[in-house]
């Protein structure tokens, strides 16, 4: 049975649909990412599930129960937003105790739950600090502890790492995933960061203009996008014209480069390196295929000691199996 189920969920502001007939089923313990550009309706969807806004149409089920008309308090949901929204005048411990107080849990029991939650996010020892005495990453951990302390049925995270710098964000991504797995809590994570979505999720829901574009496992969405929007939003997309008039996607990692002449066969094309960008483990090449009107191609190749330089001539090829026809 799915833990979260959306059926035709729609939210209109006047004639504008911020969420447009969205269907989604999230299984118990699953982590699904809602990925889409700014304004695509991600926060709207989370607010509807959390009960902070009412859908114009459609039904929302949590744990098999229709909660469409239930209040936010009746839904037992843990929420974390990009801005930590901690209470500045309260200590870390008091912040984490707060949702327990709201639920009439106090005394020794509350203290134990709060300290357990703080230990889970590795903040034990900092109980007495105030938010202003914590780093951004620590503040976001407090927000996470506050969201899980009352053992919510589901966890909704709206760009929780968006305000952090890259390195800290990557660290917290790993921690978040481990915590989510350990707790086994069904989680919806909103992000506009495609790498974050690809690395963290069991499945990704790609949203554009309030409409679902695709719901799929990360590799499937990346290599077999449902349409052009998903192909372009989930990374670098090379589009190849097929002989039958269709367009196909090939990802940069699937493009092979070779020396001119060396084992060159009919399937490979000649190209010139326009730019070689060294990225550490990988080199990203921007290539111009020979022939008029040929589209530029991007290849991502592991760096093994030598890279081609701009201006060098190379051969470019890919396997037929790595081509994925995309609809507009
Ligand atoms: P995202 O989180 O993906 O950036 P939002 O869900 O916040 O997008 O917003 C989706 C769209 O709905 C945006 O165009 C936004 O301007 C609009 N919107 C959100 N809330 C309201 C509101 N209360 N009134 C009118 N329009 C809104
Ligand atoms: Mg948002």
PDB file of N, CA and C and ligand atoms in Angstrom, residues 11-14 16-19 34-47 158-159 190-192 207 209-210, ligand 1:
ATOM      1  N   UNK A  11      -4.253  22.709  -7.856  1.00  0.00           N
ATOM      2  CA  UNK A  11      -4.393  23.947  -7.088  1.00  0.00           C
ATOM      3  C   UNK A  11      -4.412  25.117  -8.059  1.00  0.00           C
ATOM      4  N   UNK A  12      -5.533  25.822  -8.100  1.00  0.00           N
ATOM      5  CA  UNK A  12      -5.647  26.987  -8.993  1.00  0.00           C
ATOM      6  C   UNK A  12      -5.631  28.268  -8.192  1.00  0.00           C
ATOM      7  N   UNK A  13      -4.918  29.256  -8.724  1.00  0.00           N
ATOM      8  CA  UNK A  13      -5.023  30.629  -8.233  1.00  0.00           C
ATOM      9  C   UNK A  13      -5.667  31.405  -9.363  1.00  0.00           C
ATOM     10  N   UNK A  14      -6.946  31.679  -9.271  1.00  0.00           N
ATOM     11  CA  UNK A  14      -7.666  32.256 -10.401  1.00  0.00           C
ATOM     12  C   UNK A  14      -7.662  31.256 -11.539  1.00  0.00           C
ATOM     13  N   UNK A  16      -4.941  30.387 -13.115  1.00  0.00           N
ATOM     14  CA  UNK A  16      -3.608  29.781 -13.182  1.00  0.00           C
ATOM     15  C   UNK A  16      -3.538  28.525 -12.319  1.00  0.00           C
ATOM     16  N   UNK A  17      -3.032  27.431 -12.887  1.00  0.00           N
ATOM     17  CA  UNK A  17      -2.905  26.178 -12.132  1.00  0.00           C
ATOM     18  C   UNK A  17      -1.465  26.005 -11.655  1.00  0.00           C
ATOM     19  N   UNK A  18      -1.232  26.168 -10.352  1.00  0.00           N
ATOM     20  CA  UNK A  18       0.106  25.966  -9.785  1.00  0.00           C
ATOM     21  C   UNK A  18       0.414  24.474  -9.686  1.00  0.00           C
ATOM     22  N   UNK A  19      -0.633  23.664  -9.494  1.00  0.00           N
ATOM     23  CA  UNK A  19      -0.523  22.196  -9.574  1.00  0.00           C
ATOM     24  C   UNK A  19      -1.681  21.745 -10.444  1.00  0.00           C
ATOM     25  N   UNK A  34      10.883  15.672  -5.628  1.00  0.00           N
ATOM     26  CA  UNK A  34      10.139  16.485  -6.590  1.00  0.00           C
ATOM     27  C   UNK A  34      11.129  17.487  -7.153  1.00  0.00           C
ATOM     28  N   UNK A  35      11.399  17.354  -8.433  1.00  0.00           N
ATOM     29  CA  UNK A  35      12.430  18.166  -9.084  1.00  0.00           C
ATOM     30  C   UNK A  35      11.779  19.026 -10.160  1.00  0.00           C
ATOM     31  N   UNK A  36      12.101  20.297 -10.153  1.00  0.00           N
ATOM     32  CA  UNK A  36      11.569  21.175 -11.197  1.00  0.00           C
ATOM     33  C   UNK A  36      12.130  22.565 -11.040  1.00  0.00           C
ATOM     34  N   UNK A  37      12.030  23.379 -12.093  1.00  0.00           N
ATOM     35  CA  UNK A  37      12.552  24.743 -12.010  1.00  0.00           C
ATOM     36  C   UNK A  37      11.736  25.592 -11.039  1.00  0.00           C
ATOM     37  N   UNK A  38      12.256  26.753 -10.741  1.00  0.00           N
ATOM     38  CA  UNK A  38      11.562  27.680  -9.860  1.00  0.00           C
ATOM     39  C   UNK A  38      10.188  28.010 -10.443  1.00  0.00           C
ATOM     40  N   UNK A  39       9.173  27.964  -9.602  1.00  0.00           N
ATOM     41  CA  UNK A  39       7.820  28.286 -10.062  1.00  0.00           C
ATOM     42  C   UNK A  39       7.071  27.123 -10.679  1.00  0.00           C
ATOM     43  N   UNK A  40       7.645  25.913 -10.628  1.00  0.00           N
ATOM     44  CA  UNK A  40       6.993  24.770 -11.283  1.00  0.00           C
ATOM     45  C   UNK A  40       5.909  24.138 -10.402  1.00  0.00           C
ATOM     46  N   UNK A  41       5.798  24.583  -9.146  1.00  0.00           N
ATOM     47  CA  UNK A  41       4.721  24.086  -8.296  1.00  0.00           C
ATOM     48  C   UNK A  41       5.170  23.136  -7.204  1.00  0.00           C
ATOM     49  N   UNK A  42       6.467  23.056  -6.934  1.00  0.00           N
ATOM     50  CA  UNK A  42       7.005  22.111  -5.955  1.00  0.00           C
ATOM     51  C   UNK A  42       6.493  22.426  -4.539  1.00  0.00           C
ATOM     52  N   UNK A  43       6.666  23.680  -4.129  1.00  0.00           N
ATOM     53  CA  UNK A  43       6.224  24.071  -2.786  1.00  0.00           C
ATOM     54  C   UNK A  43       4.716  23.968  -2.662  1.00  0.00           C
ATOM     55  N   UNK A  44       4.015  24.306  -3.723  1.00  0.00           N
ATOM     56  CA  UNK A  44       2.553  24.176  -3.732  1.00  0.00           C
ATOM     57  C   UNK A  44       2.152  22.740  -3.417  1.00  0.00           C
ATOM     58  N   UNK A  45       2.790  21.778  -4.067  1.00  0.00           N
ATOM     59  CA  UNK A  45       2.453  20.373  -3.836  1.00  0.00           C
ATOM     60  C   UNK A  45       2.716  19.967  -2.388  1.00  0.00           C
ATOM     61  N   UNK A  46       3.871  20.364  -1.856  1.00  0.00           N
ATOM     62  CA  UNK A  46       4.187  20.020  -0.462  1.00  0.00           C
ATOM     63  C   UNK A  46       3.176  20.651   0.491  1.00  0.00           C
ATOM     64  N   UNK A  47       2.821  21.905   0.237  1.00  0.00           N
ATOM     65  CA  UNK A  47       1.858  22.590   1.101  1.00  0.00           C
ATOM     66  C   UNK A  47       0.509  21.882   1.088  1.00  0.00           C
ATOM     67  N   UNK A 158      11.428  20.796   1.980  1.00  0.00           N
ATOM     68  CA  UNK A 158      11.372  21.745   0.867  1.00  0.00           C
ATOM     69  C   UNK A 158      12.712  22.450   0.713  1.00  0.00           C
ATOM     70  N   UNK A 159      13.513  22.009  -0.225  1.00  0.00           N
ATOM     71  CA  UNK A 159      14.852  22.552  -0.476  1.00  0.00           C
ATOM     72  C   UNK A 159      15.623  22.732   0.831  1.00  0.00           C
ATOM     73  N   UNK A 190      11.889  18.173  -1.904  1.00  0.00           N
ATOM     74  CA  UNK A 190      11.821  19.119  -3.027  1.00  0.00           C
ATOM     75  C   UNK A 190      13.201  19.693  -3.299  1.00  0.00           C
ATOM     76  N   UNK A 191      13.570  19.740  -4.560  1.00  0.00           N
ATOM     77  CA  UNK A 191      14.829  20.380  -4.919  1.00  0.00           C
ATOM     78  C   UNK A 191      14.740  20.908  -6.352  1.00  0.00           C
ATOM     79  N   UNK A 192      15.587  21.903  -6.652  1.00  0.00           N
ATOM     80  CA  UNK A 192      15.702  22.300  -8.059  1.00  0.00           C
ATOM     81  C   UNK A 192      17.077  21.869  -8.584  1.00  0.00           C
ATOM     82  N   UNK A 207       8.710  17.947 -12.459  1.00  0.00           N
ATOM     83  CA  UNK A 207       7.543  18.810 -12.546  1.00  0.00           C
ATOM     84  C   UNK A 207       7.878  20.001 -13.440  1.00  0.00           C
ATOM     85  N   UNK A 209       5.641  23.572 -14.827  1.00  0.00           N
ATOM     86  CA  UNK A 209       4.375  24.321 -14.928  1.00  0.00           C
ATOM     87  C   UNK A 209       3.219  23.577 -14.265  1.00  0.00           C
ATOM     88  N   UNK A 210       3.494  23.014 -13.096  1.00  0.00           N
ATOM     89  CA  UNK A 210       2.437  22.362 -12.330  1.00  0.00           C
ATOM     90  C   UNK A 210       2.052  20.984 -12.815  1.00  0.00           C
TER      91      UNK A 210
HETATM   92  P1  LIG B   1       8.267  26.259  -6.733  1.00  0.00           P
HETATM   93  O1  LIG B   1       8.256  25.832  -5.303  1.00  0.00           O
HETATM   94  O2  LIG B   1       8.401  25.119  -7.697  1.00  0.00           O
HETATM   95  O3  LIG B   1       9.294  27.316  -7.015  1.00  0.00           O
HETATM   96  P2  LIG B   1       5.635  27.319  -6.137  1.00  0.00           P
HETATM   97  O4  LIG B   1       4.850  26.112  -5.807  1.00  0.00           O
HETATM   98  O5  LIG B   1       6.099  28.153  -5.008  1.00  0.00           O
HETATM   99  O6  LIG B   1       6.850  26.918  -7.096  1.00  0.00           O
HETATM  100  O7  LIG B   1       4.775  28.238  -7.094  1.00  0.00           O
HETATM  101  C1  LIG B   1       4.195  27.736  -8.284  1.00  0.00           C
HETATM  102  C2  LIG B   1       3.462  28.857  -8.975  1.00  0.00           C
HETATM  103  O8  LIG B   1       2.302  29.221  -8.233  1.00  0.00           O
HETATM  104  C3  LIG B   1       4.283  30.128  -9.133  1.00  0.00           C
HETATM  105  O9  LIG B   1       4.010  30.688 -10.403  1.00  0.00           O
HETATM  106  C4  LIG B   1       3.776  31.007  -8.021  1.00  0.00           C
HETATM  107  O10 LIG B   1       3.900  32.361  -8.363  1.00  0.00           O
HETATM  108  C5  LIG B   1       2.314  30.594  -7.929  1.00  0.00           C
HETATM  109  N1  LIG B   1       1.787  30.774  -6.567  1.00  0.00           N
HETATM  110  C6  LIG B   1       2.227  30.131  -5.460  1.00  0.00           C
HETATM  111  N2  LIG B   1       1.510  30.522  -4.376  1.00  0.00           N
HETATM  112  C7  LIG B   1       0.605  31.436  -4.818  1.00  0.00           C
HETATM  113  C8  LIG B   1      -0.432  32.223  -4.183  1.00  0.00           C
HETATM  114  N3  LIG B   1      -0.664  32.120  -2.874  1.00  0.00           N
HETATM  115  N4  LIG B   1      -1.149  33.046  -4.982  1.00  0.00           N
HETATM  116  C9  LIG B   1      -0.919  33.138  -6.307  1.00  0.00           C
HETATM  117  N5  LIG B   1       0.025  32.417  -6.965  1.00  0.00           N
HETATM  118  C10 LIG B   1       0.792  31.594  -6.238  1.00  0.00           C
END
